[in-house]
Tab-separated table of C-alpha atoms (C1' of nucleotides) in Angstrom:
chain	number	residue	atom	x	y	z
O	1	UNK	CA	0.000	0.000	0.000
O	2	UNK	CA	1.586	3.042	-1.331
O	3	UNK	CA	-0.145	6.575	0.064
O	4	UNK	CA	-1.051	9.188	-1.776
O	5	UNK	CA	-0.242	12.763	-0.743
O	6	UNK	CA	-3.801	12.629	0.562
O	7	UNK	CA	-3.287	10.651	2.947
O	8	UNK	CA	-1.304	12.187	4.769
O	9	UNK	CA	-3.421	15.803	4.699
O	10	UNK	CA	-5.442	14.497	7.654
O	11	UNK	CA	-2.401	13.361	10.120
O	12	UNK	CA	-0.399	16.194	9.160
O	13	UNK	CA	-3.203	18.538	10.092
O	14	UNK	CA	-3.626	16.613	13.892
O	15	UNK	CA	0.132	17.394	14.615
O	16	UNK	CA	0.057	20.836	13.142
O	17	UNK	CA	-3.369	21.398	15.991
O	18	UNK	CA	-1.310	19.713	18.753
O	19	UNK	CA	1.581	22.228	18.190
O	20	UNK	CA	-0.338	25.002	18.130
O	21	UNK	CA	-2.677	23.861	21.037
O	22	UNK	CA	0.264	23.739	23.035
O	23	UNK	CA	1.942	26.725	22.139
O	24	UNK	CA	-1.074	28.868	23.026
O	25	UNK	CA	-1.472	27.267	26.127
O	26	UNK	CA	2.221	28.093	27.202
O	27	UNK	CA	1.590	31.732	25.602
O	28	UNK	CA	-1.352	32.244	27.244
O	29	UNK	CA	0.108	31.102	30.651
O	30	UNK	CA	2.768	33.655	30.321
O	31	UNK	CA	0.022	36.892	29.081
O	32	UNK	CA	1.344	36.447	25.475
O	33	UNK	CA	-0.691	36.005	22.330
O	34	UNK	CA	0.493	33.219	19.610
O	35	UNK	CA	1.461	36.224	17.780
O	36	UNK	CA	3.106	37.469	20.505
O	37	UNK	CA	5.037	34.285	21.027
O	38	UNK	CA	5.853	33.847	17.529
O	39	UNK	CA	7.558	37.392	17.185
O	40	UNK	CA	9.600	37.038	20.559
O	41	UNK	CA	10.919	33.484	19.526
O	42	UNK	CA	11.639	34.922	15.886
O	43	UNK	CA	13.564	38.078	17.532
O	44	UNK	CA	16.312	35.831	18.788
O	45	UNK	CA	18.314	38.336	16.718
O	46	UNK	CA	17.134	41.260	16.271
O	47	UNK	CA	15.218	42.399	12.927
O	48	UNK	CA	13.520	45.832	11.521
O	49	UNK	CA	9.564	45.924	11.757
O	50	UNK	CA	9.595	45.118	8.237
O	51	UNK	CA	11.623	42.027	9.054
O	52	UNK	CA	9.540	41.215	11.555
O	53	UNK	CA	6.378	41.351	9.946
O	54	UNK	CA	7.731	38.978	6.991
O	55	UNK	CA	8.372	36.452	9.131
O	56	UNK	CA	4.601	37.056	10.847
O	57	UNK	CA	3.386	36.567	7.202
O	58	UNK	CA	0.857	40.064	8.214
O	59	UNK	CA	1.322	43.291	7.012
O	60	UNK	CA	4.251	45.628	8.048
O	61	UNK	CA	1.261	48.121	9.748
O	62	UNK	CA	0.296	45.313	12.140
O	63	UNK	CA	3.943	45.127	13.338
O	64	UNK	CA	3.853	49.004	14.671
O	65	UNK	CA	1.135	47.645	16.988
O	66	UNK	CA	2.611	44.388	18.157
O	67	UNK	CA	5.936	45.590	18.878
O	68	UNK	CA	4.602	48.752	20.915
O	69	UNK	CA	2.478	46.304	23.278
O	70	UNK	CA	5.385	44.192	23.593
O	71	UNK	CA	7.751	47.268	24.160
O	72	UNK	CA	5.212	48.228	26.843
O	73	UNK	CA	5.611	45.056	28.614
O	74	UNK	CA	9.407	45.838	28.477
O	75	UNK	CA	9.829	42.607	26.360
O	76	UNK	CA	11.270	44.570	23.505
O	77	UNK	CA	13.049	47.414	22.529
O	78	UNK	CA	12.755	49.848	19.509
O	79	UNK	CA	16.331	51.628	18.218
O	80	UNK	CA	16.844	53.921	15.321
O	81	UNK	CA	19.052	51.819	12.456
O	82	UNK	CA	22.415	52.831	12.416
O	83	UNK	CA	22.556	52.992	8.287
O	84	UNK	CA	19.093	53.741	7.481
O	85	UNK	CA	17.321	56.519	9.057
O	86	UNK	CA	14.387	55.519	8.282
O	87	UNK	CA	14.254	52.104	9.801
O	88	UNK	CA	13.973	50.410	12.881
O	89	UNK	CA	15.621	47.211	14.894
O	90	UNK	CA	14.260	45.325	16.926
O	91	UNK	CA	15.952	43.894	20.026
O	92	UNK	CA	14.741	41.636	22.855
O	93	UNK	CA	15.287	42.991	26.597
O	94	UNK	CA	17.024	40.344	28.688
O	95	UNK	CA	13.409	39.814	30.270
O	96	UNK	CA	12.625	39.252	26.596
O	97	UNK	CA	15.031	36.839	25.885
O	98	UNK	CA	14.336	34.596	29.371
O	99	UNK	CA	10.598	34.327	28.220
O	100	UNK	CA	11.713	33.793	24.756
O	101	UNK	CA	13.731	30.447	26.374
O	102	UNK	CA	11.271	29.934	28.655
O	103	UNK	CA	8.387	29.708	26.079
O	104	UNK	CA	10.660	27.376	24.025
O	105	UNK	CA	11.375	24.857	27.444
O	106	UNK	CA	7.636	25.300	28.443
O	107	UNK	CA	6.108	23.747	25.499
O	108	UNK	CA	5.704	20.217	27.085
O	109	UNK	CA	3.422	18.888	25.042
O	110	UNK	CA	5.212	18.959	22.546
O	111	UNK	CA	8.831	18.175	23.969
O	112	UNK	CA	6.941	15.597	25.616
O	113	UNK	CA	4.995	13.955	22.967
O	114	UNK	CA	8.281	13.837	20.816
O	115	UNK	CA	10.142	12.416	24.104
O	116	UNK	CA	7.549	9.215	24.152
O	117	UNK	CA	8.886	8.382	20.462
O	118	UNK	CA	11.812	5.805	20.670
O	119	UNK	CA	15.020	7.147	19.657
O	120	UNK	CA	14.646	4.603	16.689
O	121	UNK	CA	11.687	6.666	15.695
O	122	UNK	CA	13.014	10.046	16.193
O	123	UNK	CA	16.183	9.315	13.881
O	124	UNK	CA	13.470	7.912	11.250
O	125	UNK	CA	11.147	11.332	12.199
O	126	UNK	CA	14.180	14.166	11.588
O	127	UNK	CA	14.809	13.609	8.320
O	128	UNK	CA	11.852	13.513	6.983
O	129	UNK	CA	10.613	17.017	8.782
O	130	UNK	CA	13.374	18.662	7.865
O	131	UNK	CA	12.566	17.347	3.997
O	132	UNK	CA	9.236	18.245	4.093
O	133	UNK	CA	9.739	21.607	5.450
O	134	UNK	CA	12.438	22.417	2.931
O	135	UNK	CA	9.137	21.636	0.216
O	136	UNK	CA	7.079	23.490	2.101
O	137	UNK	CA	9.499	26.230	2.419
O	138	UNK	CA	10.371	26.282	-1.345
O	139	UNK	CA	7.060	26.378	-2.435
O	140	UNK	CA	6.295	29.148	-0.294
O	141	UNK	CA	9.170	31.432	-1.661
O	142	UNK	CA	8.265	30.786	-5.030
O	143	UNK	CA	4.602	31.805	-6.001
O	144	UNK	CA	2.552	29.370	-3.214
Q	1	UNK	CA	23.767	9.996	16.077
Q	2	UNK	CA	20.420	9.844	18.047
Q	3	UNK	CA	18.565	12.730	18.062
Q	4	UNK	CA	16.943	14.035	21.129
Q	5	UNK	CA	13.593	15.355	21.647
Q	6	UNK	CA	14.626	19.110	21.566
Q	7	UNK	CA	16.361	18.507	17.927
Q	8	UNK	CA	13.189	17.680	16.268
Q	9	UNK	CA	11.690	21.102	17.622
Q	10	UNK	CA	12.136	23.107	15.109
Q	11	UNK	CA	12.385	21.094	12.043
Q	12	UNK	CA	8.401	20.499	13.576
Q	13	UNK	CA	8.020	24.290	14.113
Q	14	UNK	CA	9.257	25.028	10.529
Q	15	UNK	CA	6.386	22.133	8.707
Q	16	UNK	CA	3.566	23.703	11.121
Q	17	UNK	CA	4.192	27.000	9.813
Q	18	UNK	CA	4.667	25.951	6.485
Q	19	UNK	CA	1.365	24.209	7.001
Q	20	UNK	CA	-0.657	27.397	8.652
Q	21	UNK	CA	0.960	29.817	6.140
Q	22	UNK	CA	-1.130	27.846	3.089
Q	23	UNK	CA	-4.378	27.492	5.098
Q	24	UNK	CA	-3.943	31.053	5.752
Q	25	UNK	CA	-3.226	32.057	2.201
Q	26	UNK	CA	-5.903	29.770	0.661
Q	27	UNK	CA	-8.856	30.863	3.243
Q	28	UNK	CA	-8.203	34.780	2.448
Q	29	UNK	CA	-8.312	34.067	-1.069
Q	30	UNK	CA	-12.259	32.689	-0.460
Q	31	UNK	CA	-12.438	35.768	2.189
Q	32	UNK	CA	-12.186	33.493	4.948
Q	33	UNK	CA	-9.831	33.876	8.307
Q	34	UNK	CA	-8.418	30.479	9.283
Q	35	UNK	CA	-10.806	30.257	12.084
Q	36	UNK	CA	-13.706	30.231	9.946
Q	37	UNK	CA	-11.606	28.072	7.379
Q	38	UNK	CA	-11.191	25.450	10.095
Q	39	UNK	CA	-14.541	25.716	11.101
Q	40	UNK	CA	-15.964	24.764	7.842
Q	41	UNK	CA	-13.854	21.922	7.353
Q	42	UNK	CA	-14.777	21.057	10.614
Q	43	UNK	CA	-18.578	20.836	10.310
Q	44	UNK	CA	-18.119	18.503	7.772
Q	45	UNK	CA	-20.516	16.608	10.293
Q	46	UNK	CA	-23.242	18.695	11.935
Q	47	UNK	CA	-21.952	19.839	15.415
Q	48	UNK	CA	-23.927	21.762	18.271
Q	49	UNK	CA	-22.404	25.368	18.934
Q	50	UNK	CA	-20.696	23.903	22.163
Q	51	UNK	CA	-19.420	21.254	20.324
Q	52	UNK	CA	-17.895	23.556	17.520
Q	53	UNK	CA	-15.956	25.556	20.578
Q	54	UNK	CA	-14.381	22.778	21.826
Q	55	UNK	CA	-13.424	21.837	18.246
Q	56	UNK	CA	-12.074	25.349	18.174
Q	57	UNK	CA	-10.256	25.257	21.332
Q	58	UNK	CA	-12.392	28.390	22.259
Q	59	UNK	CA	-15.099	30.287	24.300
Q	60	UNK	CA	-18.485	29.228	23.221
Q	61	UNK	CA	-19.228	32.939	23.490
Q	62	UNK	CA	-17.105	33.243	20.205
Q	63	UNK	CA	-18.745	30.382	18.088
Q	64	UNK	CA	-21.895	32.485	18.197
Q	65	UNK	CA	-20.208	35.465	16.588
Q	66	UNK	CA	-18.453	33.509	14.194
Q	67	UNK	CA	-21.435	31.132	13.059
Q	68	UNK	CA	-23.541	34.439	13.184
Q	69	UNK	CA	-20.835	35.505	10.630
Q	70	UNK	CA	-20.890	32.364	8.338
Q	71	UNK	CA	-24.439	32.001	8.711
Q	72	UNK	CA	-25.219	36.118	6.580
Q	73	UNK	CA	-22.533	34.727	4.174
Q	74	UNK	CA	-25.247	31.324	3.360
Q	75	UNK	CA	-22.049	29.151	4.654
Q	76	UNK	CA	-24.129	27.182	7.108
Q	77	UNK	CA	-27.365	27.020	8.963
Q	78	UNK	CA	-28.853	26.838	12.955
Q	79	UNK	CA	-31.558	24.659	13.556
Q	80	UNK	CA	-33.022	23.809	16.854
Q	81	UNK	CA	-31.776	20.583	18.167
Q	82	UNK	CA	-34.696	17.918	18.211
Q	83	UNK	CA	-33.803	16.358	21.777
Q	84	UNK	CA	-32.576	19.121	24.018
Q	85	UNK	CA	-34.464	22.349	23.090
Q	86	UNK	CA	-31.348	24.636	24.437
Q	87	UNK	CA	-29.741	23.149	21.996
Q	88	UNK	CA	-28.709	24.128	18.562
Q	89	UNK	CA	-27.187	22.112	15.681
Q	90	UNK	CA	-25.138	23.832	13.103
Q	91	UNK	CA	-24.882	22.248	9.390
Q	92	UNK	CA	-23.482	23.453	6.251
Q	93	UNK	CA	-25.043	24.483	3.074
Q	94	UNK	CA	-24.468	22.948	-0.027
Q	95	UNK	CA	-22.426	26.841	-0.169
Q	96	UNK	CA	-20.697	25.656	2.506
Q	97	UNK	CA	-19.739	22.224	1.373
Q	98	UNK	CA	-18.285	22.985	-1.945
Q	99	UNK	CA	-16.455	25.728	0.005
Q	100	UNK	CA	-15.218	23.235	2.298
Q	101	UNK	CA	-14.074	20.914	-0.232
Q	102	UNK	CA	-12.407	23.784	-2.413
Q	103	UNK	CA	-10.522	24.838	0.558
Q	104	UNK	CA	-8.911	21.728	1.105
Q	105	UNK	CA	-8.420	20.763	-2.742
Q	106	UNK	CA	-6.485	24.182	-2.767
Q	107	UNK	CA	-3.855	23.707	0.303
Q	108	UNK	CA	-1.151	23.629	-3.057
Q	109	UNK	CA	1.790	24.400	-0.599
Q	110	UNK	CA	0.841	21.512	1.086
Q	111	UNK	CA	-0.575	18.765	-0.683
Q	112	UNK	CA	2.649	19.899	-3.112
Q	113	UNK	CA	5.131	19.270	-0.880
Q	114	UNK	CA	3.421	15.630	0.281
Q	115	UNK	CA	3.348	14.916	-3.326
Q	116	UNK	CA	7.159	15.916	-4.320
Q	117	UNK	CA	7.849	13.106	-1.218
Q	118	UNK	CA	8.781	9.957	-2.647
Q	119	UNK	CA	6.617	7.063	-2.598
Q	120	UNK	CA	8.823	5.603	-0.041
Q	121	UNK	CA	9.636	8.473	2.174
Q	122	UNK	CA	5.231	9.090	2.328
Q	123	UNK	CA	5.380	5.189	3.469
Q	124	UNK	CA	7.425	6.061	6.172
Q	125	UNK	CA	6.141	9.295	7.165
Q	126	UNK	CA	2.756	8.794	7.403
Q	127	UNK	CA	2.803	6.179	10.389
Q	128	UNK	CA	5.060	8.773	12.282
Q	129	UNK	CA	2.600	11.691	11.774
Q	130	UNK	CA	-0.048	9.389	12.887
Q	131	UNK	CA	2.049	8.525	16.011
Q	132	UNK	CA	2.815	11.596	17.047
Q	133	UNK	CA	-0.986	12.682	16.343
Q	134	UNK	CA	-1.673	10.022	18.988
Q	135	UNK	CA	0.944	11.131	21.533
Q	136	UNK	CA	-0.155	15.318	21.234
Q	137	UNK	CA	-3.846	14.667	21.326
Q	138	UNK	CA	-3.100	11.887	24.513
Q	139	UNK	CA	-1.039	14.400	26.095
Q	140	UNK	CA	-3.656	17.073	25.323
Q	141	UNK	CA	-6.564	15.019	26.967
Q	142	UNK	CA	-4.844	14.405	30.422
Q	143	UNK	CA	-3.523	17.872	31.716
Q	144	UNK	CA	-1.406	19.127	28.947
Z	1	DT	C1'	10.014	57.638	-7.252
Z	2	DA	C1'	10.334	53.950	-3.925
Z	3	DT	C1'	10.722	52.427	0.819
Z	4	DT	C1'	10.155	52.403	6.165
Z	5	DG	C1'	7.365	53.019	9.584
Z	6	DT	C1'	3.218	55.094	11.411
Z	7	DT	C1'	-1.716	56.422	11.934
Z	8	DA	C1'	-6.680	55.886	11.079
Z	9	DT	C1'	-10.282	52.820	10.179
Z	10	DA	C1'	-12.928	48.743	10.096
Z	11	DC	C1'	-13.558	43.907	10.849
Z	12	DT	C1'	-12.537	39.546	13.135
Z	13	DC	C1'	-10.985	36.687	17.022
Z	14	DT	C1'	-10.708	36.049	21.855
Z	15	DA	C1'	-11.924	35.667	26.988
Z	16	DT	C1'	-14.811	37.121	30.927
Z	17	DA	C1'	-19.013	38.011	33.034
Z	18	DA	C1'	-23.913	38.292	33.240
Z	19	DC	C1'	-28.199	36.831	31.345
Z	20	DT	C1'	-32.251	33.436	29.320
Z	21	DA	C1'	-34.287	29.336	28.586
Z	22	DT	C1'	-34.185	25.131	29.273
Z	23	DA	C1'	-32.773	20.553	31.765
E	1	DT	C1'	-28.424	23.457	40.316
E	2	DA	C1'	-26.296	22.805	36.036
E	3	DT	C1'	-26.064	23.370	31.001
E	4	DA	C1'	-26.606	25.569	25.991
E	5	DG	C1'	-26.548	29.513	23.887
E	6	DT	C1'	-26.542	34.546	23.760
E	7	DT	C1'	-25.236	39.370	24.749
E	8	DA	C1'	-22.138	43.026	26.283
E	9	DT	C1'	-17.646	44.443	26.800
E	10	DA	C1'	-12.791	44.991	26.197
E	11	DG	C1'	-8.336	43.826	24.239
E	12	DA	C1'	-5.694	41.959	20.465
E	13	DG	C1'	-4.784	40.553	15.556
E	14	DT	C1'	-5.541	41.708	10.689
E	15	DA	C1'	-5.751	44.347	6.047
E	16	DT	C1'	-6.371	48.696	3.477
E	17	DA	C1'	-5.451	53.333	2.620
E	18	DA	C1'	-3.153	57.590	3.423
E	19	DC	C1'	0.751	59.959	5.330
E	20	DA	C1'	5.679	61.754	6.838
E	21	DA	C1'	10.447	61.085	6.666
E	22	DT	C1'	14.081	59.300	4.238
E	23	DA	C1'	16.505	56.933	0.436
DNA sequence: TATTGTTATACTCTATAACTATA
DNA sequence: TATAGTTATAGAGTATAACAATA
């Protein structure tokens, strides 16, 4: 029995709902939106709003918004480019960056669910995420 | 080499955002957000309005806004329930079915990427993605 | 002219709390 | 008393359009 790409549509969707289940429950726990959570994990190094907002997927106008509420909370912090005077960067607080690691650690369903798979599993498992989100990544840059 | 838990982190972040960026993409294309999106994929089956929020992982509060919404847009319909007359049992339209269907026909990013796997590596990745299905929603039943 | 970030606006999602009509 | 659904409210995410400052 060979599946189709169909097939795996439904189980792919089931993980992609756990992850996210779990990530707003650990955002959530913390006073953060998904959103929120998203951007501070992403701002591991520090990007421009427009950056920021590509890697959100939403529109750059969104971003002015996010970041002030998250500035507000003394998560981030907003500095004038050095090269560009017309940009912005981007740069977690060291508050930021603890919740940033502790967001990451917190997520135990996750860590946990992909602790109960043998290590047999998991070396069988890598690969084949890392494949399939280089395809999903490719297809994105070019035209979706 | 046997790869931990933490390693597979964010090869499985990058594939659930690769996954949420096309279900994004495709619902705003039929003027959807990817609540609604998931909604109408959900009610594939008639569900109550309780049921729905659970579905949802949210408020009931919100499921009456948002089948309100789908509702004026001929997407689905409220009918009393026949057994429990608080009760109120939402089921798509024949709109709302073809909608339904379109949306997940259209997931190209995704369905792409499964199909530019290998016979093979879809034989291998499918029981995996099952698995790990099993472990999240396990994990997610108990206390999280 | 084009780009970066912002503001204004409007709509949607989200949780909490209070309410109603049933059970 | 408890449950199903609604309403009211408030905060956050989202896109569009228009704008100022800068490139």
């Amino acid at each position: 029995m060979i599946p189709e790409a169909s097939d795996l549509l439904e189980p792919l969707a089931r993980v992609v709902r756990g992850y996210y289940d779990d990530l707003a429950t650990v955002a959530g726990r913390h006073g953060l939106s998904t959103t929120q959570a998203r951007a501070l994990v992403a701002l591991d190094r520090p990007l421009s709003m427009s950056a920021l907002a590509e890697h959100l997927v939403c529109d750059a106008s969104n971003a002015t918004g996010l970041v002030a509420r998250m500035e507000s909370r003394g998560l981030v912090r907003r500095d004038p480019a050095p090269d560009d005077r017309r940009s912005k960067v981007v740069t977690p607080t060291p508050d930021g960056r603890d919740l940033a690691r502790r967001i990451r650690a917190e997520m135990h369903s996750v860590h946990g669910a992909l602790g109960d798979l043998t290590p047999t599993e998991r070396a069988v498992l890598l690969p084949m995420l890392d494949r399939l989100g280089d395809l999903l990544a490719d297809r994105h840059r070019r035209g979706r």
